[in-house]
Amino acid sequence: MALEDAKTQVDHAFTRDSLRGLSNENTFGGATSFLRRRYTKDLTGVDLAITGVPFDQATTNRTGTRLGPRAIREASSLQAPDAPYGWGYDPLSELNVVDYGDLAFDYAMVSAFPDTLTAHIRGILDAGAASICLGGDHYISFPILKAYAKKYGPLSLIQFDAHTDTWQDDNMERIDHGTMFYKAIKLGLIDPARSVSIGIRTDNPDTMGVNILDARWVHENGPAAVAKRVKEIVGNRETYVTFDIDCLDPAFAPGTGTPVWGGLASWQAAAILRDLAGINMVGGDIVEVSPSFDMTGATAIAGAHVAVELMSLWGWNHFGKSK
């Protein structure tokens, strides 16, 4: 795109005439949809819907992840004029990607939130699109998985995280960001034997049979070995990818509710996500960006890059090398 485009075009979130293509407008201005995609509730012909889930009821310590979707969208404007580096194809030119806006829910009716989110995602799936969700605390993955499992059956899960989030909790009505994958396994939403958690560095006595590649394993073996092992585990199964930003070391992402030292560097996460190309990814999320605890914006920037990588990873099987 030429500089002249930025001189004459603005607010592509509303004014762009196509669902495809890069957007060259001043990064410091304009409506900040995700990657300047069109804001729309019309999913006709849409491949991938980016949607925000501004929910933070259950973070252990530092709240504020309800502001994560807004911060990620703003940070994504830094990438909008360029195709994602290193993928060998431009998903924004090959995919119909929209910003579907945020989930609408009553913050004072917390008990109604899970079903509201499940219905929101089911609406996207029923329209023939897939979703990448911007969170929000990590609990949101549980209602999302209910919608995906309804369509695909038990899923493989790839979880980037400092915590396994499989602490025992048999009360399915509790809304807790540390027990939702225990519940997802109990309800048969995910197959633990074909699932894997990457970057773990918090003790948990029962990981429910999920394969663990902890942070030390990642550091000692490297991203290529991680991706190879993950592909062996998930095979060609329908796979959901969830990325808790606290998988990254606090040096790279301090703006999260539960920072834990010894985590992945951003370059390691980027390399792993890139090397996962070819998995049968059906959807994903990036969660627990809490911008108020990182005034530099580094955490939101990391979250935006993760979302772009998830978009590119989803599109790989559809419009990448297999096109």
Coordinates of N, CA and C in Angstrom, one line a residue, residues 162-249:
A162 N 0.7 -20.5 32.0 CA 1.6 -20.8 33.2 C 0.9 -21.8 34.1
H163 N -0.4 -22.0 34.0 CA -1.2 -22.9 34.9 C -2.0 -23.9 34.1
T164 N -2.2 -25.1 34.6 CA -3.0 -26.0 33.9 C -4.5 -25.8 33.9
D165 N -4.9 -25.1 34.9 CA -6.3 -24.8 35.1 C -7.2 -26.0 35.1
T166 N -6.7 -27.0 35.8 CA -7.4 -28.3 36.0 C -7.6 -28.6 37.5
W167 N -7.6 -27.5 38.3 CA -7.9 -27.8 39.8 C -9.3 -28.3 39.9
Q168 N -9.5 -29.2 40.9 CA -10.7 -29.9 41.0 C -11.9 -29.0 41.4
D169 N -13.0 -29.1 40.7 CA -14.2 -28.3 41.0 C -15.3 -29.0 40.3
D170 N -16.1 -29.7 41.0 CA -17.3 -30.5 40.5 C -18.6 -29.7 40.5
N171 N -18.5 -28.4 40.9 CA -19.7 -27.6 40.8 C -19.6 -26.8 39.4
M172 N -20.4 -27.3 38.5 CA -20.4 -26.8 37.1 C -20.9 -25.4 37.0
E173 N -21.6 -24.9 38.1 CA -22.1 -23.5 38.1 C -21.1 -22.5 38.5
R174 N -20.0 -22.9 39.2 CA -19.0 -22.0 39.6 C -18.3 -21.4 38.4
I175 N -18.0 -20.1 38.5 CA -17.3 -19.4 37.4 C -15.9 -19.1 37.9
D176 N -15.0 -19.9 37.5 CA -13.6 -19.9 38.0 C -12.6 -20.1 36.9
H177 N -11.7 -19.2 36.8 CA -10.7 -19.2 35.7 C -9.6 -20.3 36.0
G178 N -9.6 -21.0 37.1 CA -8.6 -22.0 37.3 C -9.1 -23.4 37.3
T179 N -10.4 -23.6 37.0 CA -11.0 -25.0 37.0 C -11.8 -25.3 35.8
M180 N -11.7 -24.4 34.8 CA -12.6 -24.6 33.6 C -12.2 -25.8 32.8
F181 N -10.9 -26.1 32.7 CA -10.5 -27.3 31.9 C -10.7 -28.6 32.6
Y182 N -10.7 -28.6 33.9 CA -11.2 -29.7 34.7 C -12.6 -30.0 34.3
K183 N -13.5 -29.0 34.3 CA -14.9 -29.2 33.9 C -15.0 -29.6 32.5
A184 N -14.2 -29.0 31.6 CA -14.3 -29.3 30.2 C -14.0 -30.8 29.9
I185 N -13.0 -31.3 30.7 CA -12.7 -32.7 30.6 C -13.8 -33.6 31.1
K186 N -14.3 -33.2 32.3 CA -15.4 -34.0 33.0 C -16.6 -34.1 32.1
L187 N -16.9 -33.0 31.3 CA -18.1 -33.0 30.5 C -17.8 -33.5 29.1
G188 N -16.6 -34.0 28.8 CA -16.3 -34.6 27.6 C -16.1 -33.6 26.4
L189 N -15.8 -32.3 26.7 CA -15.7 -31.3 25.7 C -14.3 -31.4 25.0
I190 N -13.3 -31.9 25.8 CA -12.0 -32.1 25.2 C -11.5 -33.4 25.6
D191 N -10.6 -34.0 24.7 CA -10.0 -35.3 25.0 C -8.6 -35.0 25.5
P192 N -8.4 -35.3 26.8 CA -7.1 -35.0 27.5 C -5.9 -35.7 26.8
A193 N -6.1 -36.9 26.4 CA -5.0 -37.7 25.8 C -4.5 -37.1 24.5
R194 N -5.4 -36.3 23.8 CA -5.0 -35.7 22.6 C -4.8 -34.2 22.8
S195 N -4.6 -33.8 24.0 CA -4.4 -32.3 24.3 C -3.1 -32.1 25.0
V196 N -2.7 -30.8 25.0 CA -1.3 -30.5 25.5 C -1.3 -29.1 26.1
S197 N -0.6 -28.9 27.2 CA -0.4 -27.6 27.8 C 1.0 -27.3 27.7
I198 N 1.3 -26.0 27.3 CA 2.7 -25.6 27.0 C 3.0 -24.4 27.9
G199 N 4.2 -24.5 28.5 CA 4.7 -23.4 29.3 C 4.4 -23.5 30.8
I200 N 3.8 -24.6 31.2 CA 3.3 -24.7 32.6 C 4.5 -24.5 33.6
R201 N 4.2 -23.8 34.7 CA 5.2 -23.6 35.7 C 4.6 -23.3 37.1
T202 N 3.4 -23.9 37.3 CA 2.7 -23.9 38.5 C 2.3 -25.3 38.9
D203 N 2.5 -25.7 40.2 CA 2.2 -27.0 40.6 C 0.7 -27.3 40.6
N204 N 0.3 -28.4 40.2 CA -1.0 -28.9 40.3 C -1.0 -30.4 40.4
P205 N -1.6 -31.0 41.4 CA -1.5 -32.4 41.7 C -2.2 -33.3 40.7
D206 N -3.1 -32.7 39.9 CA -3.9 -33.6 38.9 C -4.1 -32.8 37.6
T207 N -3.3 -33.2 36.6 CA -3.5 -32.5 35.3 C -4.5 -33.2 34.4
M208 N -5.2 -34.2 34.9 CA -6.4 -34.8 34.2 C -6.0 -35.5 33.0
G209 N -4.7 -35.9 32.9 CA -4.3 -36.7 31.7 C -3.9 -35.9 30.5
V210 N -3.9 -34.6 30.6 CA -3.4 -33.7 29.6 C -1.9 -33.8 29.5
N211 N -1.3 -33.9 28.3 CA 0.1 -33.9 28.1 C 0.7 -32.5 28.5
I212 N 1.8 -32.5 29.2 CA 2.4 -31.3 29.7 C 3.8 -31.1 29.1
L213 N 4.0 -30.0 28.4 CA 5.3 -29.5 28.0 C 5.6 -28.3 28.8
D214 N 6.2 -28.4 30.0 CA 6.3 -27.3 30.9 C 7.4 -26.3 30.4
A215 N 7.5 -25.2 31.1 CA 8.4 -24.1 30.6 C 9.8 -24.6 30.5
R216 N 10.3 -25.4 31.5 CA 11.7 -25.8 31.4 C 11.9 -26.7 30.1
W217 N 10.9 -27.6 29.9 CA 11.0 -28.5 28.7 C 11.1 -27.6 27.4
V218 N 10.3 -26.5 27.4 CA 10.3 -25.6 26.2 C 11.7 -25.0 26.1
H219 N 12.2 -24.5 27.2 CA 13.5 -23.8 27.2 C 14.7 -24.8 26.8
E220 N 14.6 -26.0 27.3 CA 15.7 -27.0 27.0 C 15.6 -27.6 25.6
N221 N 14.4 -27.7 25.1 CA 14.3 -28.4 23.8 C 14.0 -27.5 22.6
G222 N 13.5 -26.3 22.9 CA 13.4 -25.4 21.8 C 12.0 -25.5 21.1
P223 N 11.6 -24.4 20.4 CA 10.3 -24.3 19.7 C 10.0 -25.3 18.7
A224 N 11.0 -25.7 17.9 CA 10.8 -26.7 16.8 C 10.4 -28.0 17.4
A225 N 11.1 -28.4 18.5 CA 10.7 -29.7 19.2 C 9.4 -29.6 19.8
V226 N 9.0 -28.5 20.4 CA 7.7 -28.3 21.0 C 6.6 -28.5 19.9
A227 N 6.7 -27.8 18.8 CA 5.7 -27.9 17.8 C 5.6 -29.3 17.2
K228 N 6.8 -30.0 17.1 CA 6.8 -31.4 16.6 C 6.0 -32.3 17.5
R229 N 6.3 -32.1 18.8 CA 5.6 -33.0 19.8 C 4.1 -32.7 19.9
V230 N 3.7 -31.4 19.8 CA 2.3 -31.0 19.8 C 1.6 -31.7 18.6
K231 N 2.2 -31.6 17.5 CA 1.6 -32.2 16.3 C 1.4 -33.7 16.4
E232 N 2.3 -34.3 17.1 CA 2.2 -35.8 17.3 C 1.0 -36.1 18.2
I233 N 0.8 -35.2 19.2 CA -0.3 -35.4 20.2 C -1.7 -35.2 19.6
V234 N -1.8 -34.0 18.9 CA -3.2 -33.7 18.4 C -3.5 -34.3 17.1
G235 N -2.5 -34.7 16.3 CA -2.7 -35.3 15.0 C -3.6 -34.4 14.1
N236 N -4.6 -35.1 13.5 CA -5.5 -34.3 12.6 C -6.8 -34.0 13.3
R237 N -6.9 -34.2 14.6 CA -8.1 -33.9 15.3 C -8.5 -32.4 15.2
E238 N -9.8 -32.2 15.3 CA -10.3 -30.8 15.4 C -9.7 -30.2 16.7
T239 N -9.0 -29.1 16.6 CA -8.2 -28.6 17.7 C -8.6 -27.1 18.0
Y240 N -8.8 -26.8 19.3 CA -9.0 -25.5 19.8 C -7.7 -25.0 20.4
V241 N -7.3 -23.8 20.1 CA -6.0 -23.2 20.6 C -6.3 -22.0 21.6
T242 N -5.9 -22.2 22.8 CA -6.1 -21.1 23.8 C -4.8 -20.6 24.3
F243 N -4.6 -19.3 24.3 CA -3.3 -18.7 24.7 C -3.6 -17.7 25.8
D244 N -3.2 -18.1 27.0 CA -3.2 -17.2 28.2 C -1.9 -16.4 28.1
I245 N -2.0 -15.1 28.2 CA -0.8 -14.2 28.0 C 0.2 -14.5 29.1
D246 N -0.2 -15.0 30.3 CA 0.7 -15.3 31.3 C 1.6 -16.5 31.0
C247 N 1.4 -17.2 29.8 CA 2.4 -18.1 29.3 C 3.7 -17.5 29.1
L248 N 3.7 -16.2 28.7 CA 4.9 -15.4 28.5 C 5.5 -15.0 29.9
D249 N 6.8 -14.9 29.9 CA 7.4 -14.4 31.2 C 7.0 -13.0 31.4

